[in-house]
mmCIF file with all atom_site columns, C-alpha atoms in Angstrom:
data_model
loop_
_atom_site.group_PDB
_atom_site.id
_atom_site.type_symbol
_atom_site.label_atom_id
_atom_site.label_alt_id
_atom_site.label_comp_id
_atom_site.label_asym_id
_atom_site.label_entity_id
_atom_site.label_seq_id
_atom_site.pdbx_PDB_ins_code
_atom_site.Cartn_x
_atom_site.Cartn_y
_atom_site.Cartn_z
_atom_site.occupancy
_atom_site.B_iso_or_equiv
_atom_site.pdbx_formal_charge
_atom_site.auth_seq_id
_atom_site.auth_comp_id
_atom_site.auth_asym_id
_atom_site.auth_atom_id
_atom_site.pdbx_PDB_model_num
ATOM 1   C CA . GLY U 1 1   ? 32.794 12.676 -5.267  1.00 0.00 ? 214 GLY U CA 1
ATOM 2   C CA . ALA U 1 2   ? 31.706 13.883 -8.724  1.00 0.00 ? 215 ALA U CA 1
ATOM 3   C CA . VAL U 1 3   ? 33.148 17.358 -8.512  1.00 0.00 ? 216 VAL U CA 1
ATOM 4   C CA . VAL U 1 4   ? 33.334 19.605 -11.551 1.00 0.00 ? 217 VAL U CA 1
ATOM 5   C CA . SER U 1 5   ? 35.217 22.878 -11.551 1.00 0.00 ? 218 SER U CA 1
ATOM 6   C CA . GLN U 1 6   ? 34.998 25.805 -13.925 1.00 0.00 ? 219 GLN U CA 1
ATOM 7   C CA . HIS U 1 7   ? 37.381 28.630 -14.515 1.00 0.00 ? 220 HIS U CA 1
ATOM 8   C CA . PRO U 1 8   ? 36.992 31.543 -14.480 1.00 0.00 ? 221 PRO U CA 1
ATOM 9   C CA . SER U 1 9   ? 33.914 32.011 -12.319 1.00 0.00 ? 222 SER U CA 1
ATOM 10  C CA . TRP U 1 10  ? 33.385 35.520 -13.624 1.00 0.00 ? 223 TRP U CA 1
ATOM 11  C CA . VAL U 1 11  ? 34.763 37.356 -16.628 1.00 0.00 ? 224 VAL U CA 1
ATOM 12  C CA . ILE U 1 12  ? 34.203 40.763 -18.155 1.00 0.00 ? 225 ILE U CA 1
ATOM 13  C CA . CYS U 1 13  ? 35.471 41.418 -21.655 1.00 0.00 ? 226 CYS U CA 1
ATOM 14  C CA . LYS U 1 14  ? 35.187 43.966 -24.404 1.00 0.00 ? 227 LYS U CA 1
ATOM 15  C CA . SER U 1 15  ? 33.022 43.397 -27.421 1.00 0.00 ? 228 SER U CA 1
ATOM 16  C CA . GLY U 1 16  ? 34.944 41.633 -30.188 1.00 0.00 ? 229 GLY U CA 1
ATOM 17  C CA . THR U 1 17  ? 37.327 39.740 -27.954 1.00 0.00 ? 230 THR U CA 1
ATOM 18  C CA . SER U 1 18  ? 37.377 35.991 -27.318 1.00 0.00 ? 231 SER U CA 1
ATOM 19  C CA . VAL U 1 19  ? 36.930 34.320 -23.965 1.00 0.00 ? 232 VAL U CA 1
ATOM 20  C CA . LYS U 1 20  ? 37.895 30.782 -22.987 1.00 0.00 ? 233 LYS U CA 1
ATOM 21  C CA . ILE U 1 21  ? 36.109 28.898 -20.208 1.00 0.00 ? 234 ILE U CA 1
ATOM 22  C CA . GLU U 1 22  ? 37.572 25.697 -18.764 1.00 0.00 ? 235 GLU U CA 1
ATOM 23  C CA . CYS U 1 23  ? 35.592 22.828 -17.313 1.00 0.00 ? 236 CYS U CA 1
ATOM 24  C CA . ARG U 1 24  ? 37.342 20.078 -15.369 1.00 0.00 ? 237 ARG U CA 1
ATOM 25  C CA . SER U 1 25  ? 36.071 16.909 -13.776 1.00 0.00 ? 238 SER U CA 1
ATOM 26  C CA . LEU U 1 26  ? 38.180 16.613 -10.640 1.00 0.00 ? 239 LEU U CA 1
ATOM 27  C CA . ASP U 1 27  ? 37.473 13.150 -9.304  1.00 0.00 ? 240 ASP U CA 1
ATOM 28  C CA . PHE U 1 28  ? 35.973 11.242 -12.195 1.00 0.00 ? 241 PHE U CA 1
ATOM 29  C CA . GLN U 1 29  ? 36.567 10.803 -15.897 1.00 0.00 ? 242 GLN U CA 1
ATOM 30  C CA . ALA U 1 30  ? 33.944 12.454 -18.018 1.00 0.00 ? 243 ALA U CA 1
ATOM 31  C CA . THR U 1 31  ? 33.927 11.051 -21.519 1.00 0.00 ? 244 THR U CA 1
ATOM 32  C CA . THR U 1 32  ? 31.004 13.339 -22.166 1.00 0.00 ? 245 THR U CA 1
ATOM 33  C CA . MET U 1 33  ? 30.618 16.909 -21.034 1.00 0.00 ? 246 MET U CA 1
ATOM 34  C CA . PHE U 1 34  ? 27.741 19.244 -21.734 1.00 0.00 ? 247 PHE U CA 1
ATOM 35  C CA . TRP U 1 35  ? 27.718 23.001 -22.086 1.00 0.00 ? 248 TRP U CA 1
ATOM 36  C CA . TYR U 1 36  ? 24.662 25.036 -21.095 1.00 0.00 ? 249 TYR U CA 1
ATOM 37  C CA . ARG U 1 37  ? 23.791 28.683 -20.942 1.00 0.00 ? 250 ARG U CA 1
ATOM 38  C CA . GLN U 1 38  ? 21.310 30.227 -18.598 1.00 0.00 ? 251 GLN U CA 1
ATOM 39  C CA . PHE U 1 39  ? 19.751 33.659 -18.848 1.00 0.00 ? 252 PHE U CA 1
ATOM 40  C CA . PRO U 1 40  ? 18.396 35.380 -15.734 1.00 0.00 ? 253 PRO U CA 1
ATOM 41  C CA . LYS U 1 41  ? 15.302 33.688 -14.351 1.00 0.00 ? 254 LYS U CA 1
ATOM 42  C CA . GLN U 1 42  ? 15.342 31.109 -17.128 1.00 0.00 ? 255 GLN U CA 1
ATOM 43  C CA . SER U 1 43  ? 16.248 27.478 -17.193 1.00 0.00 ? 256 SER U CA 1
ATOM 44  C CA . LEU U 1 44  ? 19.331 25.806 -18.568 1.00 0.00 ? 257 LEU U CA 1
ATOM 45  C CA . MET U 1 45  ? 19.543 25.579 -22.327 1.00 0.00 ? 258 MET U CA 1
ATOM 46  C CA . LEU U 1 46  ? 21.825 22.912 -23.736 1.00 0.00 ? 259 LEU U CA 1
ATOM 47  C CA . MET U 1 47  ? 24.298 24.375 -26.196 1.00 0.00 ? 260 MET U CA 1
ATOM 48  C CA . ALA U 1 48  ? 26.438 21.399 -27.112 1.00 0.00 ? 261 ALA U CA 1
ATOM 49  C CA . THR U 1 49  ? 27.583 17.928 -26.184 1.00 0.00 ? 262 THR U CA 1
ATOM 50  C CA . SER U 1 50  ? 31.298 17.372 -26.027 1.00 0.00 ? 263 SER U CA 1
ATOM 51  C CA . ASN U 1 51  ? 32.852 13.930 -26.332 1.00 0.00 ? 264 ASN U CA 1
ATOM 52  C CA . GLU U 1 52  ? 36.484 13.336 -25.552 1.00 0.00 ? 265 GLU U CA 1
ATOM 53  C CA . GLY U 1 53  ? 38.580 13.128 -28.676 1.00 0.00 ? 266 GLY U CA 1
ATOM 54  C CA . SER U 1 54  ? 35.839 13.986 -31.131 1.00 0.00 ? 267 SER U CA 1
ATOM 55  C CA . LYS U 1 55  ? 33.974 16.997 -32.443 1.00 0.00 ? 268 LYS U CA 1
ATOM 56  C CA . ALA U 1 56  ? 31.254 18.518 -30.331 1.00 0.00 ? 269 ALA U CA 1
ATOM 57  C CA . THR U 1 57  ? 27.605 18.151 -31.282 1.00 0.00 ? 270 THR U CA 1
ATOM 58  C CA . TYR U 1 58  ? 25.779 21.468 -31.253 1.00 0.00 ? 271 TYR U CA 1
ATOM 59  C CA . GLU U 1 59  ? 22.106 22.027 -30.578 1.00 0.00 ? 272 GLU U CA 1
ATOM 60  C CA . GLN U 1 60  ? 19.964 23.667 -33.202 1.00 0.00 ? 273 GLN U CA 1
ATOM 61  C CA . GLY U 1 61  ? 20.504 27.394 -33.331 1.00 0.00 ? 274 GLY U CA 1
ATOM 62  C CA . VAL U 1 62  ? 23.922 27.356 -31.663 1.00 0.00 ? 275 VAL U CA 1
ATOM 63  C CA . GLU U 1 63  ? 26.697 28.628 -33.910 1.00 0.00 ? 276 GLU U CA 1
ATOM 64  C CA . LYS U 1 64  ? 29.604 26.215 -33.814 1.00 0.00 ? 277 LYS U CA 1
ATOM 65  C CA . ASP U 1 65  ? 32.033 28.804 -35.192 1.00 0.00 ? 278 ASP U CA 1
ATOM 66  C CA . LYS U 1 66  ? 31.125 31.199 -32.435 1.00 0.00 ? 279 LYS U CA 1
ATOM 67  C CA . PHE U 1 67  ? 31.178 28.737 -29.567 1.00 0.00 ? 280 PHE U CA 1
ATOM 68  C CA . LEU U 1 68  ? 34.259 26.584 -30.040 1.00 0.00 ? 281 LEU U CA 1
ATOM 69  C CA . ILE U 1 69  ? 34.401 23.486 -27.896 1.00 0.00 ? 282 ILE U CA 1
ATOM 70  C CA . ASN U 1 70  ? 37.437 21.332 -27.326 1.00 0.00 ? 283 ASN U CA 1
ATOM 71  C CA . HIS U 1 71  ? 37.457 18.159 -25.244 1.00 0.00 ? 284 HIS U CA 1
ATOM 72  C CA . ALA U 1 72  ? 41.058 17.092 -25.402 1.00 0.00 ? 285 ALA U CA 1
ATOM 73  C CA . SER U 1 73  ? 41.159 14.853 -22.349 1.00 0.00 ? 286 SER U CA 1
ATOM 74  C CA . LEU U 1 74  ? 38.852 12.868 -20.110 1.00 0.00 ? 287 LEU U CA 1
ATOM 75  C CA . THR U 1 75  ? 38.932 15.600 -17.495 1.00 0.00 ? 288 THR U CA 1
ATOM 76  C CA . LEU U 1 76  ? 38.985 18.839 -19.456 1.00 0.00 ? 289 LEU U CA 1
ATOM 77  C CA . SER U 1 77  ? 36.650 20.535 -21.876 1.00 0.00 ? 290 SER U CA 1
ATOM 78  C CA . THR U 1 78  ? 36.918 24.157 -22.975 1.00 0.00 ? 291 THR U CA 1
ATOM 79  C CA . LEU U 1 79  ? 34.391 26.559 -24.442 1.00 0.00 ? 292 LEU U CA 1
ATOM 80  C CA . THR U 1 80  ? 35.705 29.577 -26.338 1.00 0.00 ? 293 THR U CA 1
ATOM 81  C CA . VAL U 1 81  ? 33.269 32.362 -27.097 1.00 0.00 ? 294 VAL U CA 1
ATOM 82  C CA . THR U 1 82  ? 34.770 34.020 -30.158 1.00 0.00 ? 295 THR U CA 1
ATOM 83  C CA . SER U 1 83  ? 34.211 37.665 -31.056 1.00 0.00 ? 296 SER U CA 1
ATOM 84  C CA . ALA U 1 84  ? 31.945 38.086 -28.073 1.00 0.00 ? 297 ALA U CA 1
ATOM 85  C CA . HIS U 1 85  ? 29.094 40.588 -28.202 1.00 0.00 ? 298 HIS U CA 1
ATOM 86  C CA . PRO U 1 86  ? 26.862 41.945 -25.424 1.00 0.00 ? 299 PRO U CA 1
ATOM 87  C CA . GLU U 1 87  ? 24.116 39.478 -26.347 1.00 0.00 ? 300 GLU U CA 1
ATOM 88  C CA . ASP U 1 88  ? 26.524 36.649 -25.448 1.00 0.00 ? 301 ASP U CA 1
ATOM 89  C CA . SER U 1 89  ? 26.482 37.836 -21.837 1.00 0.00 ? 302 SER U CA 1
ATOM 90  C CA . SER U 1 90  ? 25.082 34.950 -19.856 1.00 0.00 ? 303 SER U CA 1
ATOM 91  C CA . PHE U 1 91  ? 25.796 32.307 -17.239 1.00 0.00 ? 304 PHE U CA 1
ATOM 92  C CA . TYR U 1 92  ? 27.633 29.390 -18.835 1.00 0.00 ? 305 TYR U CA 1
ATOM 93  C CA . ILE U 1 93  ? 27.560 26.058 -17.027 1.00 0.00 ? 306 ILE U CA 1
ATOM 94  C CA . CYS U 1 94  ? 29.271 22.815 -17.887 1.00 0.00 ? 307 CYS U CA 1
ATOM 95  C CA . SER U 1 95  ? 28.478 19.361 -16.634 1.00 0.00 ? 308 SER U CA 1
ATOM 96  C CA . GLY U 1 96  ? 30.203 16.032 -16.679 1.00 0.00 ? 309 GLY U CA 1
ATOM 97  C CA . ARG U 1 97  ? 28.278 12.850 -17.238 1.00 0.00 ? 310 ARG U CA 1
ATOM 98  C CA . GLY U 1 98  ? 28.853 10.599 -14.290 1.00 0.00 ? 311 GLY U CA 1
ATOM 99  C CA . GLY U 1 99  ? 26.529 7.635  -14.477 1.00 0.00 ? 312 GLY U CA 1
ATOM 100 C CA . VAL U 1 100 ? 23.974 6.645  -17.064 1.00 0.00 ? 313 VAL U CA 1
ATOM 101 C CA . ASP U 1 101 ? 22.174 9.968  -17.100 1.00 0.00 ? 314 ASP U CA 1
ATOM 102 C CA . GLU U 1 102 ? 23.392 11.768 -14.016 1.00 0.00 ? 315 GLU U CA 1
ATOM 103 C CA . GLN U 1 103 ? 25.137 15.007 -14.771 1.00 0.00 ? 316 GLN U CA 1
ATOM 104 C CA . PHE U 1 104 ? 27.272 16.845 -12.261 1.00 0.00 ? 317 PHE U CA 1
ATOM 105 C CA . PHE U 1 105 ? 27.505 20.541 -12.798 1.00 0.00 ? 318 PHE U CA 1
ATOM 106 C CA . GLY U 1 106 ? 30.341 22.985 -12.453 1.00 0.00 ? 319 GLY U CA 1
ATOM 107 C CA . PRO U 1 107 ? 29.805 26.205 -10.506 1.00 0.00 ? 320 PRO U CA 1
ATOM 108 C CA . GLY U 1 108 ? 29.261 28.202 -13.697 1.00 0.00 ? 321 GLY U CA 1
ATOM 109 C CA . THR U 1 109 ? 30.949 31.157 -15.366 1.00 0.00 ? 322 THR U CA 1
ATOM 110 C CA . ARG U 1 110 ? 29.276 34.525 -15.546 1.00 0.00 ? 323 ARG U CA 1
ATOM 111 C CA . LEU U 1 111 ? 30.277 36.292 -18.751 1.00 0.00 ? 324 LEU U CA 1
ATOM 112 C CA . THR U 1 112 ? 29.653 39.993 -19.190 1.00 0.00 ? 325 THR U CA 1
ATOM 113 C CA . VAL U 1 113 ? 30.506 41.502 -22.557 1.00 0.00 ? 326 VAL U CA 1
ATOM 114 C CA . LEU U 1 114 ? 30.749 45.290 -22.597 1.00 0.00 ? 327 LEU U CA 1
ATOM 115 C CA . GLU I 2 1   ? 10.146 18.832 -29.421 1.00 0.00 ? 268 GLU I CA 1
ATOM 116 C CA . ASP I 2 2   ? 10.738 17.757 -25.821 1.00 0.00 ? 269 ASP I CA 1
ATOM 117 C CA . LYS I 2 3   ? 8.629  19.517 -23.245 1.00 0.00 ? 270 LYS I CA 1
ATOM 118 C CA . VAL I 2 4   ? 9.161  19.720 -19.499 1.00 0.00 ? 271 VAL I CA 1
ATOM 119 C CA . VAL I 2 5   ? 6.686  21.801 -17.503 1.00 0.00 ? 272 VAL I CA 1
ATOM 120 C CA . GLN I 2 6   ? 7.119  22.610 -13.842 1.00 0.00 ? 273 GLN I CA 1
ATOM 121 C CA . SER I 2 7   ? 4.507  24.041 -11.545 1.00 0.00 ? 274 SER I CA 1
ATOM 122 C CA . PRO I 2 8   ? 4.047  26.226 -9.700  1.00 0.00 ? 275 PRO I CA 1
ATOM 123 C CA . LEU I 2 9   ? 6.548  28.737 -11.072 1.00 0.00 ? 276 LEU I CA 1
ATOM 124 C CA . SER I 2 10  ? 7.119  30.073 -7.594  1.00 0.00 ? 277 SER I CA 1
ATOM 125 C CA . LEU I 2 11  ? 5.818  29.786 -4.074  1.00 0.00 ? 278 LEU I CA 1
ATOM 126 C CA . VAL I 2 12  ? 6.422  31.294 -0.679  1.00 0.00 ? 279 VAL I CA 1
ATOM 127 C CA . VAL I 2 13  ? 6.007  29.259 2.492   1.00 0.00 ? 280 VAL I CA 1
ATOM 128 C CA . HIS I 2 14  ? 6.891  29.546 6.154   1.00 0.00 ? 281 HIS I CA 1
ATOM 129 C CA . GLU I 2 15  ? 9.396  27.408 7.968   1.00 0.00 ? 282 GLU I CA 1
ATOM 130 C CA . GLY I 2 16  ? 7.908  24.082 8.915   1.00 0.00 ? 283 GLY I CA 1
ATOM 131 C CA . ASP I 2 17  ? 5.487  23.956 5.986   1.00 0.00 ? 284 ASP I CA 1
ATOM 132 C CA . THR I 2 18  ? 5.461  21.146 3.437   1.00 0.00 ? 285 THR I CA 1
ATOM 133 C CA . VAL I 2 19  ? 5.831  21.929 -0.265  1.00 0.00 ? 286 VAL I CA 1
ATOM 134 C CA . THR I 2 20  ? 5.005  19.806 -3.283  1.00 0.00 ? 287 THR I CA 1
ATOM 135 C CA . LEU I 2 21  ? 6.568  20.597 -6.634  1.00 0.00 ? 288 LEU I CA 1
ATOM 136 C CA . ASN I 2 22  ? 5.290  19.174 -9.884  1.00 0.00 ? 289 ASN I CA 1
ATOM 137 C CA . CYS I 2 23  ? 7.009  18.220 -13.102 1.00 0.00 ? 290 CYS I CA 1
ATOM 138 C CA . SER I 2 24  ? 5.224  16.921 -16.189 1.00 0.00 ? 291 SER I CA 1
ATOM 139 C CA . TYR I 2 25  ? 6.960  15.919 -19.379 1.00 0.00 ? 292 TYR I CA 1
ATOM 140 C CA . GLU I 2 26  ? 6.609  14.906 -22.976 1.00 0.00 ? 293 GLU I CA 1
ATOM 141 C CA . VAL I 2 27  ? 9.855  13.656 -24.440 1.00 0.00 ? 294 VAL I CA 1
ATOM 142 C CA . THR I 2 28  ? 10.662 11.422 -27.362 1.00 0.00 ? 295 THR I CA 1
ATOM 143 C CA . ASN I 2 29  ? 13.326 9.465  -25.552 1.00 0.00 ? 296 ASN I CA 1
ATOM 144 C CA . PHE I 2 30  ? 12.798 8.933  -21.857 1.00 0.00 ? 297 PHE I CA 1
ATOM 145 C CA . ARG I 2 31  ? 15.150 7.069  -19.622 1.00 0.00 ? 298 ARG I CA 1
ATOM 146 C CA . SER I 2 32  ? 15.251 9.076  -16.410 1.00 0.00 ? 299 SER I CA 1
ATOM 147 C CA . LEU I 2 33  ? 13.954 12.138 -14.612 1.00 0.00 ? 300 LEU I CA 1
ATOM 148 C CA . LEU I 2 34  ? 16.286 14.143 -12.436 1.00 0.00 ? 301 LEU I CA 1
ATOM 149 C CA . TRP I 2 35  ? 15.700 16.787 -9.808  1.00 0.00 ? 302 TRP I CA 1
ATOM 150 C CA . TYR I 2 36  ? 18.249 19.477 -9.070  1.00 0.00 ? 303 TYR I CA 1
ATOM 151 C CA . LYS I 2 37  ? 18.461 22.323 -6.569  1.00 0.00 ? 304 LYS I CA 1
ATOM 152 C CA . GLN I 2 38  ? 19.945 25.588 -7.780  1.00 0.00 ? 305 GLN I CA 1
ATOM 153 C CA . GLU I 2 39  ? 20.920 28.319 -5.385  1.00 0.00 ? 306 GLU I CA 1
ATOM 154 C CA . LYS I 2 40  ? 23.279 31.085 -6.454  1.00 0.00 ? 307 LYS I CA 1
ATOM 155 C CA . LYS I 2 41  ? 25.388 28.982 -8.725  1.00 0.00 ? 308 LYS I CA 1
ATOM 156 C CA . ALA I 2 42  ? 25.089 25.763 -10.665 1.00 0.00 ? 309 ALA I CA 1
ATOM 157 C CA . PRO I 2 43  ? 22.549 23.025 -9.928  1.00 0.00 ? 310 PRO I CA 1
ATOM 158 C CA . THR I 2 44  ? 23.258 20.359 -7.359  1.00 0.00 ? 311 THR I CA 1
ATOM 159 C CA . PHE I 2 45  ? 21.931 16.881 -7.905  1.00 0.00 ? 312 PHE I CA 1
ATOM 160 C CA . LEU I 2 46  ? 19.048 15.658 -5.729  1.00 0.00 ? 313 LEU I CA 1
ATOM 161 C CA . PHE I 2 47  ? 17.439 12.577 -7.249  1.00 0.00 ? 314 PHE I CA 1
ATOM 162 C CA . MET I 2 48  ? 17.338 10.449 -10.339 1.00 0.00 ? 315 MET I CA 1
ATOM 163 C CA . LEU I 2 49  ? 14.173 8.462  -11.010 1.00 0.00 ? 316 LEU I CA 1
ATOM 164 C CA . THR I 2 50  ? 13.800 5.756  -13.593 1.00 0.00 ? 317 THR I CA 1
ATOM 165 C CA . SER I 2 51  ? 11.000 3.520  -12.312 1.00 0.00 ? 318 SER I CA 1
ATOM 166 C CA . SER I 2 52  ? 7.373  4.334  -11.640 1.00 0.00 ? 319 SER I CA 1
ATOM 167 C CA . GLY I 2 53  ? 6.004  4.261  -8.143  1.00 0.00 ? 320 GLY I CA 1
ATOM 168 C CA . ILE I 2 54  ? 9.261  3.924  -6.253  1.00 0.00 ? 321 ILE I CA 1
ATOM 169 C CA . GLU I 2 55  ? 9.777  6.777  -3.839  1.00 0.00 ? 322 GLU I CA 1
ATOM 170 C CA . LYS I 2 56  ? 13.265 8.100  -3.344  1.00 0.00 ? 323 LYS I CA 1
ATOM 171 C CA . LYS I 2 57  ? 14.044 9.830  -0.073  1.00 0.00 ? 324 LYS I CA 1
ATOM 172 C CA . SER I 2 58  ? 16.864 11.937 1.219   1.00 0.00 ? 325 SER I CA 1
ATOM 173 C CA . GLY I 2 59  ? 16.245 13.487 4.606   1.00 0.00 ? 326 GLY I CA 1
ATOM 174 C CA . ARG I 2 60  ? 13.263 15.800 4.315   1.00 0.00 ? 327 ARG I CA 1
ATOM 175 C CA . LEU I 2 61  ? 13.121 15.504 0.535   1.00 0.00 ? 328 LEU I CA 1
ATOM 176 C CA . SER I 2 62  ? 11.352 12.786 -1.375  1.00 0.00 ? 329 SER I CA 1
ATOM 177 C CA . SER I 2 63  ? 10.343 12.235 -4.961  1.00 0.00 ? 330 SER I CA 1
ATOM 178 C CA . ILE I 2 64  ? 8.301  9.831  -7.010  1.00 0.00 ? 331 ILE I CA 1
ATOM 179 C CA . LEU I 2 65  ? 7.748  9.220  -10.704 1.00 0.00 ? 332 LEU I CA 1
ATOM 180 C CA . ASP I 2 66  ? 4.611  8.203  -12.611 1.00 0.00 ? 333 ASP I CA 1
ATOM 181 C CA . LYS I 2 67  ? 5.629  7.041  -16.073 1.00 0.00 ? 334 LYS I CA 1
ATOM 182 C CA . LYS I 2 68  ? 2.062  6.338  -17.113 1.00 0.00 ? 335 LYS I CA 1
ATOM 183 C CA . GLU I 2 69  ? 0.839  9.853  -16.405 1.00 0.00 ? 336 GLU I CA 1
ATOM 184 C CA . LEU I 2 70  ? 4.250  11.364 -17.293 1.00 0.00 ? 337 LEU I CA 1
ATOM 185 C CA . PHE I 2 71  ? 4.905  13.365 -14.179 1.00 0.00 ? 338 PHE I CA 1
ATOM 186 C CA . SER I 2 72  ? 6.937  13.501 -11.026 1.00 0.00 ? 339 SER I CA 1
ATOM 187 C CA . ILE I 2 73  ? 6.588  15.287 -7.710  1.00 0.00 ? 340 ILE I CA 1
ATOM 188 C CA . LEU I 2 74  ? 9.190  16.514 -5.290  1.00 0.00 ? 341 LEU I CA 1
ATOM 189 C CA . ASN I 2 75  ? 8.161  16.922 -1.660  1.00 0.00 ? 342 ASN I CA 1
ATOM 190 C CA . ILE I 2 76  ? 9.970  18.898 0.970   1.00 0.00 ? 343 ILE I CA 1
ATOM 191 C CA . THR I 2 77  ? 8.704  18.477 4.515   1.00 0.00 ? 344 THR I CA 1
ATOM 192 C CA . ALA I 2 78  ? 9.426  20.684 7.536   1.00 0.00 ? 345 ALA I CA 1
ATOM 193 C CA . THR I 2 79  ? 10.908 23.332 5.277   1.00 0.00 ? 346 THR I CA 1
ATOM 194 C CA . GLN I 2 80  ? 13.816 25.454 6.447   1.00 0.00 ? 347 GLN I CA 1
ATOM 195 C CA . THR I 2 81  ? 15.144 28.763 5.136   1.00 0.00 ? 348 THR I CA 1
ATOM 196 C CA . GLY I 2 82  ? 18.044 26.841 3.610   1.00 0.00 ? 349 GLY I CA 1
ATOM 197 C CA . ASP I 2 83  ? 15.581 25.126 1.293   1.00 0.00 ? 350 ASP I CA 1
ATOM 198 C CA . SER I 2 84  ? 15.015 28.428 -0.507  1.00 0.00 ? 351 SER I CA 1
ATOM 199 C CA . ALA I 2 85  ? 16.225 27.820 -4.062  1.00 0.00 ? 352 ALA I CA 1
ATOM 200 C CA . VAL I 2 86  ? 15.130 27.107 -7.605  1.00 0.00 ? 353 VAL I CA 1
ATOM 201 C CA . TYR I 2 87  ? 14.239 23.459 -8.078  1.00 0.00 ? 354 TYR I CA 1
ATOM 202 C CA . LEU I 2 88  ? 14.813 22.140 -11.565 1.00 0.00 ? 355 LEU I CA 1
ATOM 203 C CA . CYS I 2 89  ? 13.382 19.048 -13.162 1.00 0.00 ? 356 CYS I CA 1
ATOM 204 C CA . ALA I 2 90  ? 15.230 17.476 -16.092 1.00 0.00 ? 357 ALA I CA 1
ATOM 205 C CA . VAL I 2 91  ? 14.202 14.604 -18.307 1.00 0.00 ? 358 VAL I CA 1
ATOM 206 C CA . GLY I 2 92  ? 15.974 12.674 -20.941 1.00 0.00 ? 359 GLY I CA 1
ATOM 207 C CA . HIS I 2 93  ? 18.009 9.957  -22.344 1.00 0.00 ? 360 HIS I CA 1
ATOM 208 C CA . TYR I 2 94  ? 21.694 10.884 -22.478 1.00 0.00 ? 361 TYR I CA 1
ATOM 209 C CA . LYS I 2 95  ? 20.849 14.555 -23.088 1.00 0.00 ? 362 LYS I CA 1
ATOM 210 C CA . LEU I 2 96  ? 18.662 16.367 -20.593 1.00 0.00 ? 363 LEU I CA 1
ATOM 211 C CA . SER I 2 97  ? 15.812 18.783 -21.200 1.00 0.00 ? 364 SER I CA 1
ATOM 212 C CA . PHE I 2 98  ? 15.184 21.122 -18.294 1.00 0.00 ? 365 PHE I CA 1
ATOM 213 C CA . GLY I 2 99  ? 11.988 22.678 -17.063 1.00 0.00 ? 366 GLY I CA 1
ATOM 214 C CA . ALA I 2 100 ? 11.833 26.358 -16.199 1.00 0.00 ? 367 ALA I CA 1
ATOM 215 C CA . GLY I 2 101 ? 12.143 25.615 -12.503 1.00 0.00 ? 368 GLY I CA 1
ATOM 216 C CA . THR I 2 102 ? 10.118 26.376 -9.391  1.00 0.00 ? 369 THR I CA 1
ATOM 217 C CA . THR I 2 103 ? 11.381 29.124 -7.130  1.00 0.00 ? 370 THR I CA 1
ATOM 218 C CA . VAL I 2 104 ? 10.779 28.224 -3.503  1.00 0.00 ? 371 VAL I CA 1
ATOM 219 C CA . THR I 2 105 ? 11.111 30.904 -0.834  1.00 0.00 ? 372 THR I CA 1
ATOM 220 C CA . VAL I 2 106 ? 10.956 29.795 2.784   1.00 0.00 ? 373 VAL I CA 1
ATOM 221 C CA . ARG I 2 107 ? 10.385 32.590 5.285   1.00 0.00 ? 374 ARG I CA 1
ATOM 222 C CA . ALA I 2 108 ? 11.471 32.318 8.885   1.00 0.00 ? 375 ALA I CA 1
#
């Protein structure tokens, strides 16, 4: 149980384009989903908390207009990186909140911006 | 600002050895401490600890929390090459703060 999927697993795009990443909880309802980014050899940095049916809460320093988050249903949250630049290249991971504090992570999306 | 410090940053052991990983924390809102294993992709859940002094075990892995001294340890006994991974400690209340991780390499 507690499976989270992400799509795509890997994406390459040109600078200036937008990229959408989907995160789905497959066998549980996630009223809350979290979006993280991870740079090579670094830990996970929380970007935003996404609650179903309401606006996402962004961590300090994360531009909400650049990283658009939509959590339209209990099983789907999307992250859109708008006008992507090479410095946005990273590993993006979502998680769904299962129990009180347990988070179950998706397999991640590797974004490369050329 | 929440702080989660893991040590050592990395270690190399041989199959059959025992490893002990440390995680210390200073957070404003504590409810639980979680351990994750990360291989090539996203982290997989190992343990969640909320009470001091109660050891959690899963096969060769075990973990314990000390809420007075604000730390936790993760033990892996009889290590195997498949245990090679980054082990992440996360602490929080609703939102999690992650440590930098400990990279464990198990050589055959």
